[in-house]
PDB file of C-alpha atoms in Angstrom:
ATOM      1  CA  UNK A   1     -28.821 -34.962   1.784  1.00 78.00           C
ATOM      2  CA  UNK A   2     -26.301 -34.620  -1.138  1.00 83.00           C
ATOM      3  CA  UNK A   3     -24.018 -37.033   0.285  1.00 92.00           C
ATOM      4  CA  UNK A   4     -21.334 -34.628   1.264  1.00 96.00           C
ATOM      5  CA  UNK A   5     -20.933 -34.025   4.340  1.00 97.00           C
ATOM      6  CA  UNK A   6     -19.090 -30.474   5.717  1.00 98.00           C
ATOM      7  CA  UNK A   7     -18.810 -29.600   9.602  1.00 97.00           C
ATOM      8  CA  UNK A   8     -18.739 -27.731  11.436  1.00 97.00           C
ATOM      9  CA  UNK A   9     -21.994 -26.009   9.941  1.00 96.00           C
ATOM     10  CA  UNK A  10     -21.208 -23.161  11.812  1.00 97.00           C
ATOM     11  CA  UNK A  11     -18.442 -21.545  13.430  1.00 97.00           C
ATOM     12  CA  UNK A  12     -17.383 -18.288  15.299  1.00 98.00           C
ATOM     13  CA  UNK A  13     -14.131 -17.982  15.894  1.00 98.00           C
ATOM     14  CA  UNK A  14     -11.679 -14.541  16.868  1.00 98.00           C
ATOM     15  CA  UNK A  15      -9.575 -12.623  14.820  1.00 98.00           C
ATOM     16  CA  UNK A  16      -5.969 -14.373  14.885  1.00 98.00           C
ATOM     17  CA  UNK A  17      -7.076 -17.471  15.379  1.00 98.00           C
ATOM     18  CA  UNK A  18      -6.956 -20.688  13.089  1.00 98.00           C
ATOM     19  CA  UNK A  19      -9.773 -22.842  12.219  1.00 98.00           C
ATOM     20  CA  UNK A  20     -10.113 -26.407  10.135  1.00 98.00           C
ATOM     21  CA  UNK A  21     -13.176 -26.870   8.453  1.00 98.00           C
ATOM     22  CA  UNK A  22     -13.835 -30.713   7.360  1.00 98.00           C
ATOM     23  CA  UNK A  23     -15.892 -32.221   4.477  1.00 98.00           C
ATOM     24  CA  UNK A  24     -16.116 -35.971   3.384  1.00 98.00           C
ATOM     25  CA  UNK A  25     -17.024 -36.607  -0.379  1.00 96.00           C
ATOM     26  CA  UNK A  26     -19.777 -38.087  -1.566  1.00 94.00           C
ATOM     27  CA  UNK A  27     -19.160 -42.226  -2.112  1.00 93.00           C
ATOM     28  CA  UNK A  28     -17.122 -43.214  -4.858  1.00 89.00           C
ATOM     29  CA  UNK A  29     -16.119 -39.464  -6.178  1.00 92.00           C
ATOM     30  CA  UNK A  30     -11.754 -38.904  -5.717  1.00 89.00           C
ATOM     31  CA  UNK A  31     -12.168 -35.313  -6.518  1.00 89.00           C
ATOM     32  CA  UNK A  32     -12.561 -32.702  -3.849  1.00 93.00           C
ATOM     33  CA  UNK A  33     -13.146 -29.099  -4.397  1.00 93.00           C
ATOM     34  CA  UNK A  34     -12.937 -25.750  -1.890  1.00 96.00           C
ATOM     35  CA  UNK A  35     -14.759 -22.711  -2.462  1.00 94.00           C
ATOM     36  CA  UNK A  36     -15.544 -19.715  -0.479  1.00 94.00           C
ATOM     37  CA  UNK A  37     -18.662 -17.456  -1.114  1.00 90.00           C
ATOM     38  CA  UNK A  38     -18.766 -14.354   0.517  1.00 84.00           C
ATOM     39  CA  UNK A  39     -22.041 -12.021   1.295  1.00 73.00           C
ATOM     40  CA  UNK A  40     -23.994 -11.760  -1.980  1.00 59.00           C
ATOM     41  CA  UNK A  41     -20.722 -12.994  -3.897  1.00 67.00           C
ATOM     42  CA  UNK A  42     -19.984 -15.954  -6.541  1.00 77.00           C
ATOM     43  CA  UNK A  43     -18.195 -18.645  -6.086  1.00 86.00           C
ATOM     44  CA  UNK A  44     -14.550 -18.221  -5.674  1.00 87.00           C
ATOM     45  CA  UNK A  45     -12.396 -21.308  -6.125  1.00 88.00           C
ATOM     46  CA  UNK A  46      -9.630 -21.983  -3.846  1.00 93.00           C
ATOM     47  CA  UNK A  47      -8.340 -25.319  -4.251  1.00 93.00           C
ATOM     48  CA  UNK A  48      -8.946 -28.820  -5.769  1.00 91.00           C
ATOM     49  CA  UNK A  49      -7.439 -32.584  -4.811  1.00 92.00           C
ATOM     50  CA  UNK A  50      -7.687 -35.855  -6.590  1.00 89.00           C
ATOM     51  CA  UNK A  51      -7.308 -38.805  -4.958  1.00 90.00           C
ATOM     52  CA  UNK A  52      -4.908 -37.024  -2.212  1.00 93.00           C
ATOM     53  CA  UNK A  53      -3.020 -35.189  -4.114  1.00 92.00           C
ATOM     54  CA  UNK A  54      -3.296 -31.358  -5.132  1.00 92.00           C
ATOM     55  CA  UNK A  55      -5.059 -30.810  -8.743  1.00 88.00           C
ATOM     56  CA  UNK A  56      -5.445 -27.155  -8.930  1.00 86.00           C
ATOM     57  CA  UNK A  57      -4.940 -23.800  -6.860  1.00 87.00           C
ATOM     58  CA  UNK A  58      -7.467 -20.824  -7.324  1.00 86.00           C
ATOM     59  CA  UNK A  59      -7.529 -17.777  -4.926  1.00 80.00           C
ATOM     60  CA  UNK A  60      -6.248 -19.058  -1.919  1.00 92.00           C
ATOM     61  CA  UNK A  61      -4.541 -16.863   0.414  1.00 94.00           C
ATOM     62  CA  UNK A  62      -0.967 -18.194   2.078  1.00 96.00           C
ATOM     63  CA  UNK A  63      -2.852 -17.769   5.074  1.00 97.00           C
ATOM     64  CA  UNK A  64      -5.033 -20.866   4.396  1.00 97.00           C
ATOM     65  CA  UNK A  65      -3.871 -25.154   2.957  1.00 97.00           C
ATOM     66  CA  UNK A  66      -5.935 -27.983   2.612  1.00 97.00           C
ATOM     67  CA  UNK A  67      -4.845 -31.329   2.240  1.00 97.00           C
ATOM     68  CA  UNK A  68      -6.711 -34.594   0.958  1.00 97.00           C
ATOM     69  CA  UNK A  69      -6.362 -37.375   3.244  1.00 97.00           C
ATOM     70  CA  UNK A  70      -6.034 -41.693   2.184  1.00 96.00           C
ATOM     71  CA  UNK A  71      -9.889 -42.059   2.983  1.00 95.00           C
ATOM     72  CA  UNK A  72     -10.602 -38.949   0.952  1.00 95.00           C
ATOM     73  CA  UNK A  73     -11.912 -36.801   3.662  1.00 97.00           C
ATOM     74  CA  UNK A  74     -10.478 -33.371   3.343  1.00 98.00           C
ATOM     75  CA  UNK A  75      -9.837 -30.086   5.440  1.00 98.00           C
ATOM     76  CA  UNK A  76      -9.427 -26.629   5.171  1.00 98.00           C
ATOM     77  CA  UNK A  77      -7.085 -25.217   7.470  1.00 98.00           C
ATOM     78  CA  UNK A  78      -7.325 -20.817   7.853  1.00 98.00           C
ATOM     79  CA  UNK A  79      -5.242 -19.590   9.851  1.00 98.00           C
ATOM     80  CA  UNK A  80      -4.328 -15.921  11.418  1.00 98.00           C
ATOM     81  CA  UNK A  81      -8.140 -15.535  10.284  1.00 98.00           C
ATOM     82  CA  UNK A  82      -9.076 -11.495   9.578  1.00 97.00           C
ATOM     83  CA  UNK A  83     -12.927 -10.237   9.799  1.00 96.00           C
ATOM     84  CA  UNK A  84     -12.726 -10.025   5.418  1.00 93.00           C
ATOM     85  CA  UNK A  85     -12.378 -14.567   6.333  1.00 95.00           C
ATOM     86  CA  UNK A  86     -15.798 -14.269   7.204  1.00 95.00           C
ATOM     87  CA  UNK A  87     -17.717 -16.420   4.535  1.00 94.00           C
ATOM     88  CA  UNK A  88     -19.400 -19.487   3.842  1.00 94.00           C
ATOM     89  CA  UNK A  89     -16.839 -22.342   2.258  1.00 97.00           C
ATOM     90  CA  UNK A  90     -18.373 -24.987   0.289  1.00 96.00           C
ATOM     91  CA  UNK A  91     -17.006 -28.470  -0.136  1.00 97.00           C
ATOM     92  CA  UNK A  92     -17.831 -30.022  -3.263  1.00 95.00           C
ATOM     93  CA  UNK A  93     -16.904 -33.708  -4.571  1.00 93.00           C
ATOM     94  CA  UNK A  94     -16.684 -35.000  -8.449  1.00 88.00           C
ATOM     95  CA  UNK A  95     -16.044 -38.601 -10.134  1.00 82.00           C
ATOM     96  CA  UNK A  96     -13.854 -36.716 -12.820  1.00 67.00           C
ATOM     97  CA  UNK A  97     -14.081 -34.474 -15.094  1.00 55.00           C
ATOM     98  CA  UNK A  98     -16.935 -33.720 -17.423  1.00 50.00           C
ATOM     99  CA  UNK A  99     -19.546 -33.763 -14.394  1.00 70.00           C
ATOM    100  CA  UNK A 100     -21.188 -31.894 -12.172  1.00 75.00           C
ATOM    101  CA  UNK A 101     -19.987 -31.380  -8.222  1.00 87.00           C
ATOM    102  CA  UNK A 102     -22.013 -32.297  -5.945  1.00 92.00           C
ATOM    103  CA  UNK A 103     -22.043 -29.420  -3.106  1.00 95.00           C
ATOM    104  CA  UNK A 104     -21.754 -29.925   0.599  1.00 96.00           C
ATOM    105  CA  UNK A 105     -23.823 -27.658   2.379  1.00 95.00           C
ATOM    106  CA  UNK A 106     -21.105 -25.462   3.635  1.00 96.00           C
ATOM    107  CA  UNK A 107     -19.314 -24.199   6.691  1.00 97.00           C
ATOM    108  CA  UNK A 108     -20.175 -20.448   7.868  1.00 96.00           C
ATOM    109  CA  UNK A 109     -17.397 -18.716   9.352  1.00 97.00           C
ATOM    110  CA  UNK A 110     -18.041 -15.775  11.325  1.00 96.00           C
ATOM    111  CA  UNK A 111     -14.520 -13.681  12.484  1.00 97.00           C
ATOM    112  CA  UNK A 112     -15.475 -11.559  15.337  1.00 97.00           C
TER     113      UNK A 112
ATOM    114  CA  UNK B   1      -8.417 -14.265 -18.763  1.00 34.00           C
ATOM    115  CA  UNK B   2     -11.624 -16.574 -19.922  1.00 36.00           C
ATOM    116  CA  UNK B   3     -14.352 -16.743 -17.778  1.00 40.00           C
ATOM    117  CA  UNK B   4     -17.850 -17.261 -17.481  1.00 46.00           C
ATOM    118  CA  UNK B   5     -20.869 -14.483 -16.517  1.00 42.00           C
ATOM    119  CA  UNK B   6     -24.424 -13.491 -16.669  1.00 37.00           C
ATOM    120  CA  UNK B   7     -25.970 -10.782 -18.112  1.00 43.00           C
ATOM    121  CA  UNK B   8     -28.713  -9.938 -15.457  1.00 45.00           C
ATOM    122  CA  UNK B   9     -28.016  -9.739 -11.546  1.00 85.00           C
ATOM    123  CA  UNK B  10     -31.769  -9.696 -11.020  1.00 90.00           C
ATOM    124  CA  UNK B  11     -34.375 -11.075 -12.228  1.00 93.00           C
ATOM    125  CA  UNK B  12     -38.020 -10.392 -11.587  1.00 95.00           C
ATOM    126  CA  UNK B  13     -40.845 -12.419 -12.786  1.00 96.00           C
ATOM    127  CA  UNK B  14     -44.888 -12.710 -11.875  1.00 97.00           C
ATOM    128  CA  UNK B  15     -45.720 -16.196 -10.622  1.00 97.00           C
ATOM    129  CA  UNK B  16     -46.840 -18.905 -13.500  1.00 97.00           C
ATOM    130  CA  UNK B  17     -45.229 -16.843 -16.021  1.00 97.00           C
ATOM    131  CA  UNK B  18     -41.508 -18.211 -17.769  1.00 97.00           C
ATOM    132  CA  UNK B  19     -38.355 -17.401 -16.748  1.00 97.00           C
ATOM    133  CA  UNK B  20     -35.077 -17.061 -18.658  1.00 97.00           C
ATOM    134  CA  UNK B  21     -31.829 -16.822 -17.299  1.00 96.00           C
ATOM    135  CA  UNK B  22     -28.626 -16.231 -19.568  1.00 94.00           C
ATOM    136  CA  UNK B  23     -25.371 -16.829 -19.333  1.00 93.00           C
ATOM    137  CA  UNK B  24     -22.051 -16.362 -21.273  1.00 91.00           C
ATOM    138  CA  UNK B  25     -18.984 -17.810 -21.535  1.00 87.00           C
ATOM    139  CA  UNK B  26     -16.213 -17.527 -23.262  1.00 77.00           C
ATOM    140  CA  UNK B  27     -13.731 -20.250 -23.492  1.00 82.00           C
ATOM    141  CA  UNK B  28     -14.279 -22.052 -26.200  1.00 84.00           C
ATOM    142  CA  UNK B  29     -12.790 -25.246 -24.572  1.00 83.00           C
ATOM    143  CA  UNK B  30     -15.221 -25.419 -22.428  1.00 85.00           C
ATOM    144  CA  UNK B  31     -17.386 -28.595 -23.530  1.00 86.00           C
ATOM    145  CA  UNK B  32     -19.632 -29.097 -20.144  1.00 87.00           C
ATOM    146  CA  UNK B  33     -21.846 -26.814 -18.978  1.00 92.00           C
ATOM    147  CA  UNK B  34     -23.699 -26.816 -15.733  1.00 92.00           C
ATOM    148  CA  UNK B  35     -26.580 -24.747 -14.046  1.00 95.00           C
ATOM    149  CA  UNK B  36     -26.892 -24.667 -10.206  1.00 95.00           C
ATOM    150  CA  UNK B  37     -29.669 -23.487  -7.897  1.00 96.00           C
ATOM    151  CA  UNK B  38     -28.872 -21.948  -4.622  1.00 93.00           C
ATOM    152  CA  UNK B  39     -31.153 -21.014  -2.580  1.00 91.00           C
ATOM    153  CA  UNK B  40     -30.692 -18.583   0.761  1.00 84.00           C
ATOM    154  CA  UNK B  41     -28.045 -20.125   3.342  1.00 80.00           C
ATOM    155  CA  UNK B  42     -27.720 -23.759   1.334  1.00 87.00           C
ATOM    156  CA  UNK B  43     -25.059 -25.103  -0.795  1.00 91.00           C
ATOM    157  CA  UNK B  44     -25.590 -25.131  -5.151  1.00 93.00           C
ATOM    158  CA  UNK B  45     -27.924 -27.660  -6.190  1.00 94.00           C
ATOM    159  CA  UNK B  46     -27.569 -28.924 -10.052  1.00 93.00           C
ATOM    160  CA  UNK B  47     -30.525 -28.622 -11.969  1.00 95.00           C
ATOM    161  CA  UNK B  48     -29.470 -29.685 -15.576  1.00 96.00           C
ATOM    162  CA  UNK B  49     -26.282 -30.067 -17.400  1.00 93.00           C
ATOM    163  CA  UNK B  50     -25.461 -29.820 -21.274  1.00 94.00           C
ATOM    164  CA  UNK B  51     -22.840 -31.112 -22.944  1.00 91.00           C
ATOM    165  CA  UNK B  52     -20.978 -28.934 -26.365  1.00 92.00           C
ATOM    166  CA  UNK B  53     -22.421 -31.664 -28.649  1.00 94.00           C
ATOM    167  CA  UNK B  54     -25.557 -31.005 -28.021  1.00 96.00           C
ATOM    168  CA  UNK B  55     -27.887 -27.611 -28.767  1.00 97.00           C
ATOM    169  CA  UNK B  56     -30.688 -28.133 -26.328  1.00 98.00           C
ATOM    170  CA  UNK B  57     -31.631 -30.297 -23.127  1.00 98.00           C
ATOM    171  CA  UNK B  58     -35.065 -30.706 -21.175  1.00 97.00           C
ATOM    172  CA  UNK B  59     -35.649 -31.653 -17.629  1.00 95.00           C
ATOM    173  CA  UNK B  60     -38.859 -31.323 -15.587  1.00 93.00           C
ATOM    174  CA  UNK B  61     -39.839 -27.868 -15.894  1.00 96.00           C
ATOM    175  CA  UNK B  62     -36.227 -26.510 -17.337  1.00 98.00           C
ATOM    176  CA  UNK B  63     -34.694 -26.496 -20.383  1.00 98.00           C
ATOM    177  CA  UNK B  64     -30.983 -25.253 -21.009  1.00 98.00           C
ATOM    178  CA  UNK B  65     -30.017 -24.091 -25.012  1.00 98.00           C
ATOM    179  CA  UNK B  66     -26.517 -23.802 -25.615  1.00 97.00           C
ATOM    180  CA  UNK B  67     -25.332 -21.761 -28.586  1.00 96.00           C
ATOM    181  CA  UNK B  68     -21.737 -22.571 -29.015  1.00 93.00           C
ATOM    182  CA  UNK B  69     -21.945 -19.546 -32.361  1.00 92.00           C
ATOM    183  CA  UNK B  70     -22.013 -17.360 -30.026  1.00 93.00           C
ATOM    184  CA  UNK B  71     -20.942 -18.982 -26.885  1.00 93.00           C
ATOM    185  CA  UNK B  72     -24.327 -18.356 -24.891  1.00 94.00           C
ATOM    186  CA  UNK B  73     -26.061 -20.368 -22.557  1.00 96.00           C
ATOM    187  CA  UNK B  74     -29.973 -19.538 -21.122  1.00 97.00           C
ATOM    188  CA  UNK B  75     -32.031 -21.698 -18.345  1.00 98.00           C
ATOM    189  CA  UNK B  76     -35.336 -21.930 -18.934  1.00 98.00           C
ATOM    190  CA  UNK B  77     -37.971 -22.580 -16.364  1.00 98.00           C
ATOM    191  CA  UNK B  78     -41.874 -23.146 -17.194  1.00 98.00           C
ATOM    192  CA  UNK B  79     -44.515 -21.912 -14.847  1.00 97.00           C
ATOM    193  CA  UNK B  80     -42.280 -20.240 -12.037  1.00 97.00           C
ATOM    194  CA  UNK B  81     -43.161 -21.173  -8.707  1.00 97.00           C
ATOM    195  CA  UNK B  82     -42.628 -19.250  -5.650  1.00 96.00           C
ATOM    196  CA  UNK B  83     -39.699 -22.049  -4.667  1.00 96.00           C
ATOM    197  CA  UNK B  84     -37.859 -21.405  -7.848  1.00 97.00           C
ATOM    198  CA  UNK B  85     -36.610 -17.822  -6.004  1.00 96.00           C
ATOM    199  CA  UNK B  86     -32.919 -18.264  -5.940  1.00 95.00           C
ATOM    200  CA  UNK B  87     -29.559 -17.365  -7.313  1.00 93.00           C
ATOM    201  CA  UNK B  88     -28.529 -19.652 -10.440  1.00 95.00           C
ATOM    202  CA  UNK B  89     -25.308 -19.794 -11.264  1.00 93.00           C
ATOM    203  CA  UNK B  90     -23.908 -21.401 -14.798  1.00 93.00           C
ATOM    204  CA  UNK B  91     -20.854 -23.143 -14.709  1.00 90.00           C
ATOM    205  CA  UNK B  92     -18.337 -24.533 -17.239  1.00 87.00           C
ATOM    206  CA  UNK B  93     -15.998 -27.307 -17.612  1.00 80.00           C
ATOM    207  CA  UNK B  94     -13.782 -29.332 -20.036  1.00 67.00           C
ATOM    208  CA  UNK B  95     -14.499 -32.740 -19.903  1.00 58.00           C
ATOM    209  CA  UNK B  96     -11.549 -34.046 -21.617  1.00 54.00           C
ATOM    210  CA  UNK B  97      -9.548 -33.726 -17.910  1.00 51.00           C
ATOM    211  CA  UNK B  98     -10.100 -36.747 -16.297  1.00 49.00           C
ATOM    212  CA  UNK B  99      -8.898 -35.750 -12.986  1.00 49.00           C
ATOM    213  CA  UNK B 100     -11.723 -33.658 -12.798  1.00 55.00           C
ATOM    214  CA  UNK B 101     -11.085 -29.971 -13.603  1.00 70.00           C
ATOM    215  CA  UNK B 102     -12.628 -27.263 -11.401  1.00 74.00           C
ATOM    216  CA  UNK B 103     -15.559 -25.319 -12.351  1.00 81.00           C
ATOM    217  CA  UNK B 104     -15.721 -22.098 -13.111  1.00 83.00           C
ATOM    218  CA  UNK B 105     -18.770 -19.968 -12.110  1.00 86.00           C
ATOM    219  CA  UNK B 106     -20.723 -17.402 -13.086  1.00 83.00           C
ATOM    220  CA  UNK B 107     -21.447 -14.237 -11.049  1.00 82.00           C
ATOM    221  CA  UNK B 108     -25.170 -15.208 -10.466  1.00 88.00           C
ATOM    222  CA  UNK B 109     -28.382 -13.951 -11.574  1.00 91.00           C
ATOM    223  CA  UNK B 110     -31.347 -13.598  -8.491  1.00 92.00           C
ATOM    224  CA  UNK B 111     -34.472 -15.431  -9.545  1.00 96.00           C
ATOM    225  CA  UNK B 112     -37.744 -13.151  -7.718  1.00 95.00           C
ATOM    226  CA  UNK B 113     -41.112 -15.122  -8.065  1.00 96.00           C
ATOM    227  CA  UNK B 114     -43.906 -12.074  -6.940  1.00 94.00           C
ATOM    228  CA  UNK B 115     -47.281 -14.523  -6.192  1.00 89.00           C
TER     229      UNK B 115
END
């Protein structure tokens, strides 16, 4: 157990629809990162908060927002998902800068 | 833009024998470097981390060298074991951001152990 903690582990959802994926850091770290890893792809940032507040914005569609919440939980909200959605998002959580994350163990969505 | 990659997608290597991985970057403001194990449907686990000050750092079993001439990075791992199979990604980062600044990855390079 890394200490962060992403549900749901899985999910299937329909084209259209909109879906909030939740992680929870690990104790003590303000930083939250989102990233999405398609099929046999990298990591592709989408979007980092500190201590509730937006840090940094990678390649995240319109389509999807996140927000950082007082306890530091965060979500990822995707919305009028597409079958290209499909993809596992990782949740990651940092004390600051100059360490590693420490990686959730990610949501799959599956768009049918 | 600046980014970080690999030079091999795949890597192949007999069981017991040594494996290198490489990696290169090129911002030179990078100052933290990172590589991560990932192994089939789990999230990145760190194995070691470097920091720009230093040349080389040892771990059990692994050892990253970081040539900041040339801006390369390499993973090494002794004795390859059939769990070391994975992708390994390097990542970099400026520590001097202490909000935390994001990552950025390589592409990945697949570690094969044949027994």
């Amino acid at each position: 157990d890394s200490g962060v903690t992403q549900t749901p582990k899985h999910l299937i959802t329909a084209t259209g629809q909109r879906v909030t994926l939740r992680c929870s850091p690990r104790s003590g770290d303000l930083s939250v990162y989102w990233y999405q890893q398609s099929l046999d792809q990298g990591l592709q940032f989408l979007i980092q908060y500190y201590n509730g507040e937006e840090r940094a914005k990678g390649n995240i569609l319109e389509r999807f927002s996140a927000q950082q919440f007082p306890d530091l939980h965060s979500e990822l909200n995707l919305s009028s998902l597409e079958l290209g959605d499909s993809a596992l998002y990782f949740c990651a959580s940092s004390v600051a800068g100059g360490f590693g994350y420490t990686f959730g163990s990610g949501t799959r969505l599956t768009v049918v | 833009g600046e980014s970080v990659g690999l030079h091999l997608p795949t890597l192949s290597v007999q069981e017991g024998d040594n494996s290198i991985i490489n990696c290169a970057y090129s911002n030179s403001a990078s100052d933290y470097f990172i590589w991560y194990k990932q192994e089939s449907g789990k999230g990145p686990q760190f194995i070691i981390d470097i920091r720009s000050n230093m040349d080389k750092r040892q771990g059990q079993r692994v050892t990253v060298l970081l040539n900041k001439t040339v801006k390369h990075l390499s993973l090494q791992i002794a004795a390859t074991q059939p769990g070391d199979s994975a992708v390994y990604f390097c990542a970099e980062n400026r520590a001097s951001d202490n909000a935390g600044n994001m990552l950025t990855f390589g592409g990945g390079t697949r570690l094969m152990v044949k027994p």
